Amino acid sequence: MKSGDIIMFTTEKDIPNLNYNYNNFHFSISEKENESEFDIKLKQAWEKAQKDGVFRYLLNISSWRILEGPYRLLVQLNPDRAFKRRAPEHITTMLQPFDPTRFNFTKLSKSEIMFKIENEDDSDIIAVNVSPTEWCHSLLIIKYLQCLPQSITWYSLQKAIEILLLSSSPYFRIAFNSLCAFASVNHLHWHLYYLKHNMVLEYIDVQPYQGSLFLLENFPSKGFCFKLSSSKKIETFVSSIFSLVNYLQKNQIAHNVYVTRAKTINSKEVYDDVRAYVWARKSHFDVKNTTLFNSAACEFFGHIFVKTEEAYQNLTESTIAKILESVTEQPYLLIKKDLHKIM
């Protein structure tokens, strides 16, 4: 394998295998989208699945707008996701075990799986999300035949960061919803997608706390931010994030995670950082209401999906801000109080 190459080859099951090493990572990228080989392969595979009729519906963002206000929240109208997606799993506790009788990713058809990341029976896979919210909406499913519940492992967090670094697009994003935080399937997975909008959390000022950990307090969703630029090494970055996430999991505190490219200085024309936002939040115990706007990882980032024309027309920044703050502020303050012990 040559340095800098991503080698794609076909296995005997006709599922391409994705191999990569450290030399394939892009730590600094232009603000002008310049696709890596990974970006090209992912988009080609996703578009083929769409052409082949794999999805429950063709992605149709019928309307979008940036709301007036300092947070520049992006609101998109996507009614198909509300009414044509698979019914979410009924989640009642963060300790809910994997249930083989419910839908899980071992039941995916071969046409839904785009790549295997390791050529093993228990390999990680990247599959299309058949109910997409954005362009190339895909799922990174970790050791999918081991049937792990939706709880972040150190390994899965590292894989998510690595996949982000394979992309040279500033618009490539990764998100995670825990149980009781709008996870739809209790089978370990991360969301991958491209969002071609410049977002405030790519550059907003965050308050230094310790090492790579910063505090996000001047945004409606109050939370914690980890910056790769402050740790320099992927393993150190992952370990810092996992220290907090593992605490939340052990204490059954629902949470959402969002990983994005970022700028150390907004005026730069280069994305020279990666930010991982972690939000502790109030638990959502019941089956999600698929006709309203949900407060999950993307929404905390400022990317708001709405499912009805009425919500799209009437939502304002102040209304959304109050909802996001009401879900995150109290858990944030409780965690912040004990942060010196956790980290």
Short mmCIF file of C-alpha atoms in Angstrom, two decimals:
data_model
loop_
_atom_site.label_atom_id
_atom_site.label_comp_id
_atom_site.label_asym_id
_atom_site.label_seq_id
_atom_site.Cartn_x
_atom_site.Cartn_y
_atom_site.Cartn_z
CA MET A 1 0.00 0.00 0.00
CA LYS A 2 1.54 3.33 -1.04
CA SER A 3 1.51 6.22 1.38
CA GLY A 4 -1.42 8.48 0.70
CA ASP A 5 -3.44 5.88 -1.21
CA ILE A 6 -6.82 4.48 -0.28
CA ILE A 7 -7.07 1.07 -1.84
CA MET A 8 -10.55 -0.11 -2.73
CA PHE A 9 -10.99 -3.68 -3.87
CA THR A 10 -13.90 -6.07 -4.25
CA THR A 11 -14.36 -8.97 -1.87
CA GLU A 12 -15.89 -12.23 -2.89
CA LYS A 13 -19.22 -10.93 -1.58
CA ASP A 14 -18.99 -7.90 -3.91
CA ILE A 15 -18.80 -5.41 -1.06
CA PRO A 16 -15.83 -3.05 -1.53
CA ASN A 17 -13.26 -3.04 1.24
CA LEU A 18 -11.91 0.29 2.52
CA ASN A 19 -8.26 0.23 3.59
CA TYR A 20 -6.46 3.27 4.93
CA ASN A 21 -3.59 4.36 7.14
CA TYR A 22 -2.40 7.49 8.92
CA ASN A 23 -1.04 8.96 5.68
CA ASN A 24 -4.58 9.12 4.28
CA PHE A 25 -5.77 11.60 6.94
CA HIS A 26 -6.37 15.27 6.12
CA PHE A 27 -5.66 17.44 9.15
CA SER A 28 -5.85 20.75 7.28
CA ILE A 29 -8.13 21.39 4.29
CA SER A 30 -9.19 24.28 2.10
CA GLU A 31 -12.52 25.99 2.72
CA LYS A 32 -13.14 25.39 -0.98
CA GLU A 33 -14.41 21.84 -1.27
CA ASN A 34 -11.73 19.56 -2.71
CA GLU A 35 -12.87 15.95 -2.52
CA SER A 36 -10.55 13.19 -1.37
CA GLU A 37 -10.65 9.71 -2.84
CA PHE A 38 -12.80 8.70 0.12
CA ASP A 39 -15.32 11.47 -0.63
CA ILE A 40 -15.51 10.43 -4.27
CA LYS A 41 -15.98 6.73 -3.49
CA LEU A 42 -18.61 7.41 -0.82
CA LYS A 43 -20.63 9.72 -3.08
CA GLN A 44 -20.44 7.29 -6.00
CA ALA A 45 -21.65 4.38 -3.87
CA TRP A 46 -24.43 6.44 -2.26
CA GLU A 47 -25.66 7.80 -5.58
CA LYS A 48 -25.66 4.29 -7.06
CA ALA A 49 -27.81 3.05 -4.16
CA GLN A 50 -30.19 5.94 -4.74
CA LYS A 51 -30.36 5.17 -8.48
CA ASP A 52 -30.96 1.47 -7.72
CA GLY A 53 -34.00 2.29 -5.58
CA VAL A 54 -32.51 1.18 -2.26
CA PHE A 55 -33.94 4.13 -0.30
CA ARG A 56 -37.43 4.46 1.17
CA TYR A 57 -37.70 7.80 -0.62
CA LEU A 58 -35.57 10.05 -2.81
CA LEU A 59 -33.95 12.79 -0.77
CA ASN A 60 -35.96 15.96 -1.29
CA ILE A 61 -35.10 18.98 0.86
CA SER A 62 -38.08 20.94 -0.44
CA SER A 63 -37.15 24.18 1.35
CA TRP A 64 -34.43 25.56 3.58
CA ARG A 65 -33.62 28.88 5.18
CA ILE A 66 -31.17 30.51 7.60
CA LEU A 67 -33.10 32.05 10.47
CA GLU A 68 -32.50 35.66 11.42
CA GLY A 69 -30.33 36.01 14.50
CA PRO A 70 -26.76 35.59 15.74
CA TYR A 71 -26.78 31.77 15.69
CA ARG A 72 -27.64 31.44 11.98
CA LEU A 73 -29.68 28.30 12.57
CA LEU A 74 -30.37 26.28 9.42
CA VAL A 75 -33.93 24.98 9.07
CA GLN A 76 -34.75 22.36 6.41
CA LEU A 77 -38.14 20.96 5.46
CA ASN A 78 -38.00 17.18 4.90
CA PRO A 79 -41.53 15.73 5.30
CA ASP A 80 -40.63 12.35 3.75
CA ARG A 81 -38.43 11.46 6.72
CA ALA A 82 -41.38 11.99 9.04
CA PHE A 83 -43.80 9.72 7.27
CA LYS A 84 -41.78 7.22 5.22
CA ARG A 85 -39.02 6.15 7.58
CA ARG A 86 -38.94 2.95 9.60
CA ALA A 87 -40.69 3.24 12.98
CA PRO A 88 -38.11 4.07 15.68
CA GLU A 89 -37.40 1.51 18.38
CA HIS A 90 -39.16 2.03 21.71
CA ILE A 91 -36.40 3.09 24.13
CA THR A 92 -37.11 3.25 27.86
CA THR A 93 -33.64 3.17 29.46
CA MET A 94 -30.01 3.78 28.58
CA LEU A 95 -29.33 0.26 29.82
CA GLN A 96 -31.66 -1.28 27.25
CA PRO A 97 -29.97 -4.40 25.86
CA PHE A 98 -29.65 -5.22 22.19
CA ASP A 99 -32.82 -7.00 21.06
CA PRO A 100 -32.29 -9.41 18.12
CA THR A 101 -36.05 -9.58 17.51
CA ARG A 102 -36.20 -5.86 16.64
CA PHE A 103 -34.80 -4.27 13.52
CA ASN A 104 -31.01 -4.15 13.63
CA PHE A 105 -28.21 -3.73 11.11
CA THR A 106 -27.53 -7.44 10.69
CA LYS A 107 -30.79 -7.39 8.70
CA LEU A 108 -29.49 -4.95 6.09
CA SER A 109 -29.64 -6.10 2.50
CA LYS A 110 -26.34 -6.37 0.65
CA SER A 111 -27.43 -3.46 -1.56
CA GLU A 112 -27.46 -1.15 1.51
CA ILE A 113 -23.83 -1.88 2.48
CA MET A 114 -21.37 0.36 0.65
CA PHE A 115 -18.05 -0.61 2.29
CA LYS A 116 -16.46 -2.98 4.75
CA ILE A 117 -13.66 -1.32 6.66
CA GLU A 118 -11.96 -4.58 7.60
CA ASN A 119 -12.07 -7.86 5.76
CA GLU A 120 -13.36 -9.84 8.72
CA ASP A 121 -16.67 -11.42 9.65
CA ASP A 122 -17.18 -8.87 12.44
CA SER A 123 -15.95 -5.92 10.41
CA ASP A 124 -17.12 -2.33 10.60
CA ILE A 125 -19.30 -1.29 7.68
CA ILE A 126 -20.56 1.90 6.07
CA ALA A 127 -24.15 1.56 4.85
CA VAL A 128 -26.62 3.97 3.31
CA ASN A 129 -29.29 5.42 5.54
CA VAL A 130 -32.42 4.45 3.61
CA SER A 131 -34.29 7.39 5.20
CA PRO A 132 -31.80 10.19 4.47
CA THR A 133 -31.85 13.66 5.99
CA GLU A 134 -29.05 15.07 3.84
CA TRP A 135 -26.80 14.28 0.91
CA CYS A 136 -24.85 11.03 1.32
CA HIS A 137 -26.48 10.33 4.69
CA SER A 138 -24.82 7.06 5.71
CA LEU A 139 -24.20 4.95 8.78
CA LEU A 140 -20.90 3.85 10.27
CA ILE A 141 -21.82 0.60 11.99
CA ILE A 142 -19.23 -0.77 14.39
CA LYS A 143 -18.48 -4.54 14.56
CA TYR A 144 -22.01 -5.01 13.30
CA LEU A 145 -22.16 -8.79 13.70
CA GLN A 146 -21.26 -8.47 17.39
CA CYS A 147 -24.62 -6.74 17.90
CA LEU A 148 -23.36 -4.04 20.27
CA PRO A 149 -25.98 -1.75 21.83
CA GLN A 150 -26.02 2.00 21.08
CA SER A 151 -23.31 2.92 23.58
CA ILE A 152 -20.07 4.60 22.48
CA THR A 153 -16.91 2.51 22.80
CA TRP A 154 -13.41 3.94 22.65
CA TYR A 155 -12.86 1.99 19.44
CA SER A 156 -16.03 3.31 17.78
CA LEU A 157 -15.14 6.89 18.70
CA GLN A 158 -11.68 6.49 17.20
CA LYS A 159 -13.17 5.02 14.01
CA ALA A 160 -15.59 7.94 13.69
CA ILE A 161 -12.74 10.47 14.00
CA GLU A 162 -10.64 8.54 11.49
CA ILE A 163 -13.48 8.45 8.95
CA LEU A 164 -13.90 12.22 9.29
CA LEU A 165 -10.18 12.71 8.63
CA LEU A 166 -10.36 10.60 5.45
CA SER A 167 -12.55 13.33 3.97
CA SER A 168 -11.08 16.56 2.61
CA SER A 169 -14.49 18.22 2.44
CA PRO A 170 -15.27 20.91 5.05
CA TYR A 171 -18.92 19.84 4.80
CA PHE A 172 -18.50 16.23 5.98
CA ARG A 173 -20.11 15.73 9.43
CA ILE A 174 -20.49 12.89 11.92
CA ALA A 175 -23.16 12.58 14.64
CA PHE A 176 -24.19 10.20 17.42
CA ASN A 177 -27.43 9.98 19.42
CA SER A 178 -27.42 7.89 22.58
CA LEU A 179 -30.33 5.86 23.88
CA CYS A 180 -32.91 8.24 25.41
CA ALA A 181 -31.46 10.96 23.15
CA PHE A 182 -33.37 10.12 19.97
CA ALA A 183 -31.39 7.07 18.88
CA SER A 184 -33.74 5.15 16.56
CA VAL A 185 -31.97 1.78 16.57
CA ASN A 186 -30.29 0.13 19.55
CA HIS A 187 -27.32 -1.12 17.53
CA LEU A 188 -24.01 0.79 17.67
CA HIS A 189 -23.84 3.30 14.82
CA TRP A 190 -22.76 6.83 13.88
CA HIS A 191 -24.37 9.09 11.26
CA LEU A 192 -22.29 10.45 8.36
CA TYR A 193 -23.47 13.13 5.93
CA TYR A 194 -22.50 16.25 3.99
CA LEU A 195 -23.99 19.59 5.00
CA LYS A 196 -23.02 22.29 2.50
CA HIS A 197 -23.56 25.23 4.80
CA ASN A 198 -21.16 27.22 6.94
CA MET A 199 -22.24 26.76 10.54
CA VAL A 200 -21.55 28.91 13.60
CA LEU A 201 -20.17 25.99 15.63
CA GLU A 202 -17.34 25.65 13.11
CA TYR A 203 -15.71 28.78 14.55
CA ILE A 204 -17.65 30.06 17.58
CA ASP A 205 -15.57 31.11 20.59
CA VAL A 206 -15.43 28.42 23.25
CA GLN A 207 -13.99 28.88 26.74
CA PRO A 208 -10.78 26.95 27.57
CA TYR A 209 -11.11 24.51 30.45
CA GLN A 210 -8.35 21.92 30.40
CA GLY A 211 -6.17 20.61 27.60
CA SER A 212 -8.34 19.92 24.56
CA LEU A 213 -11.57 20.51 26.52
CA PHE A 214 -13.50 23.77 26.09
CA LEU A 215 -16.91 24.97 27.25
CA LEU A 216 -19.70 25.91 24.86
CA GLU A 217 -21.76 28.52 26.72
CA ASN A 218 -22.63 31.26 24.21
CA PHE A 219 -24.90 29.06 22.10
CA PRO A 220 -28.42 27.79 22.89
CA SER A 221 -27.27 24.17 23.30
CA LYS A 222 -24.91 24.30 26.27
CA GLY A 223 -22.19 21.67 26.15
CA PHE A 224 -18.57 20.65 25.90
CA CYS A 225 -16.18 21.03 22.98
CA PHE A 226 -13.00 19.06 22.32
CA LYS A 227 -10.50 20.48 19.83
CA LEU A 228 -8.00 18.32 17.98
CA SER A 229 -5.73 21.36 17.54
CA SER A 230 -5.22 21.41 21.30
CA SER A 231 -4.22 17.76 21.61
CA LYS A 232 -2.34 17.26 18.31
CA LYS A 233 -2.68 13.47 18.42
CA ILE A 234 -5.76 11.46 17.46
CA GLU A 235 -5.39 9.02 20.37
CA THR A 236 -5.13 11.84 22.91
CA PHE A 237 -8.10 13.59 21.35
CA VAL A 238 -10.20 10.41 21.45
CA SER A 239 -9.20 9.62 25.03
CA SER A 240 -10.22 13.09 26.22
CA ILE A 241 -13.63 12.84 24.57
CA PHE A 242 -14.18 9.31 25.84
CA SER A 243 -13.42 10.34 29.44
CA LEU A 244 -16.52 12.53 29.42
CA VAL A 245 -18.70 10.23 27.30
CA ASN A 246 -17.86 7.22 29.45
CA TYR A 247 -18.86 9.16 32.57
CA LEU A 248 -22.20 10.04 30.99
CA GLN A 249 -22.80 6.42 30.00
CA LYS A 250 -21.90 5.02 33.41
CA ASN A 251 -24.24 7.51 35.08
CA GLN A 252 -27.03 6.96 32.54
CA ILE A 253 -27.03 10.55 31.36
CA ALA A 254 -28.42 10.85 27.85
CA HIS A 255 -26.11 12.58 25.39
CA ASN A 256 -25.48 13.60 21.80
CA VAL A 257 -22.17 14.00 19.97
CA TYR A 258 -21.35 15.95 16.80
CA VAL A 259 -17.98 16.01 15.04
CA THR A 260 -17.16 18.68 12.46
CA ARG A 261 -14.32 20.43 10.71
CA ALA A 262 -13.51 23.80 12.24
CA LYS A 263 -11.27 26.84 11.99
CA THR A 264 -8.90 28.01 14.71
CA ILE A 265 -9.34 31.52 13.24
CA ASN A 266 -12.55 32.27 11.36
CA SER A 267 -10.93 34.65 8.89
CA LYS A 268 -8.62 31.89 7.64
CA GLU A 269 -9.38 30.18 4.36
CA VAL A 270 -8.31 26.87 5.89
CA TYR A 271 -10.12 24.39 8.11
CA ASP A 272 -7.21 23.47 10.37
CA ASP A 273 -9.09 21.92 13.28
CA VAL A 274 -11.63 19.25 14.23
CA ARG A 275 -14.20 19.89 16.94
CA ALA A 276 -16.17 17.24 18.78
CA TYR A 277 -19.17 18.60 20.67
CA VAL A 278 -20.66 16.57 23.51
CA TRP A 279 -24.01 17.51 25.00
CA ALA A 280 -25.44 16.04 28.19
CA ARG A 281 -29.19 16.44 27.95
CA LYS A 282 -32.54 15.61 29.48
CA SER A 283 -33.63 12.09 28.58
CA HIS A 284 -36.31 11.37 26.05
CA PHE A 285 -37.85 8.08 27.14
CA ASP A 286 -40.73 7.57 24.78
CA VAL A 287 -40.93 6.75 21.08
CA LYS A 288 -40.06 9.93 19.21
CA ASN A 289 -42.86 11.98 17.73
CA THR A 290 -42.12 11.83 14.01
CA THR A 291 -44.19 14.89 13.10
CA LEU A 292 -42.32 17.49 15.19
CA PHE A 293 -38.80 18.85 15.38
CA ASN A 294 -36.59 16.68 17.60
CA SER A 295 -33.72 17.92 19.74
CA ALA A 296 -30.88 15.55 18.82
CA ALA A 297 -27.23 15.92 17.75
CA CYS A 298 -27.85 17.74 14.47
CA GLU A 299 -30.31 20.17 16.05
CA PHE A 300 -27.88 20.95 18.88
CA PHE A 301 -25.33 21.79 16.16
CA GLY A 302 -27.77 24.23 14.60
CA HIS A 303 -29.07 21.99 11.79
CA ILE A 304 -32.83 21.79 12.34
CA PHE A 305 -34.95 19.23 10.47
CA VAL A 306 -38.65 19.99 10.40
CA LYS A 307 -41.33 17.77 8.96
CA THR A 308 -44.32 20.06 8.43
CA GLU A 309 -44.84 23.21 6.40
CA GLU A 310 -46.39 24.88 9.44
CA ALA A 311 -43.29 24.31 11.58
CA TYR A 312 -41.04 25.44 8.73
CA GLN A 313 -42.93 28.71 8.29
CA ASN A 314 -43.42 29.54 11.97
CA LEU A 315 -40.19 28.54 13.72
CA THR A 316 -37.97 31.41 14.83
CA GLU A 317 -34.47 31.46 16.25
CA SER A 318 -35.75 32.47 19.69
CA THR A 319 -38.26 29.59 19.76
CA ILE A 320 -35.64 27.00 18.79
CA ALA A 321 -33.07 28.52 21.16
CA LYS A 322 -35.45 28.17 24.11
CA ILE A 323 -36.07 24.49 23.29
CA LEU A 324 -32.37 23.65 22.90
CA GLU A 325 -31.45 25.50 26.07
CA SER A 326 -34.24 23.86 28.08
CA VAL A 327 -32.96 20.41 27.11
CA THR A 328 -29.24 21.04 27.73
CA GLU A 329 -28.67 23.79 30.29
CA GLN A 330 -29.51 21.96 33.52
CA PRO A 331 -27.54 18.77 32.66
CA TYR A 332 -24.65 20.96 31.45
CA LEU A 333 -24.45 22.87 34.73
CA LEU A 334 -24.56 19.65 36.76
CA ILE A 335 -21.74 18.09 34.75
CA LYS A 336 -19.70 21.29 34.77
CA LYS A 337 -19.83 21.37 38.57
CA ASP A 338 -18.05 17.99 38.74
CA LEU A 339 -15.95 18.36 35.61
CA HIS A 340 -12.65 18.55 37.51
CA LYS A 341 -13.35 15.08 38.94
CA ILE A 342 -14.51 13.59 35.65
CA MET A 343 -11.53 14.76 33.59
#
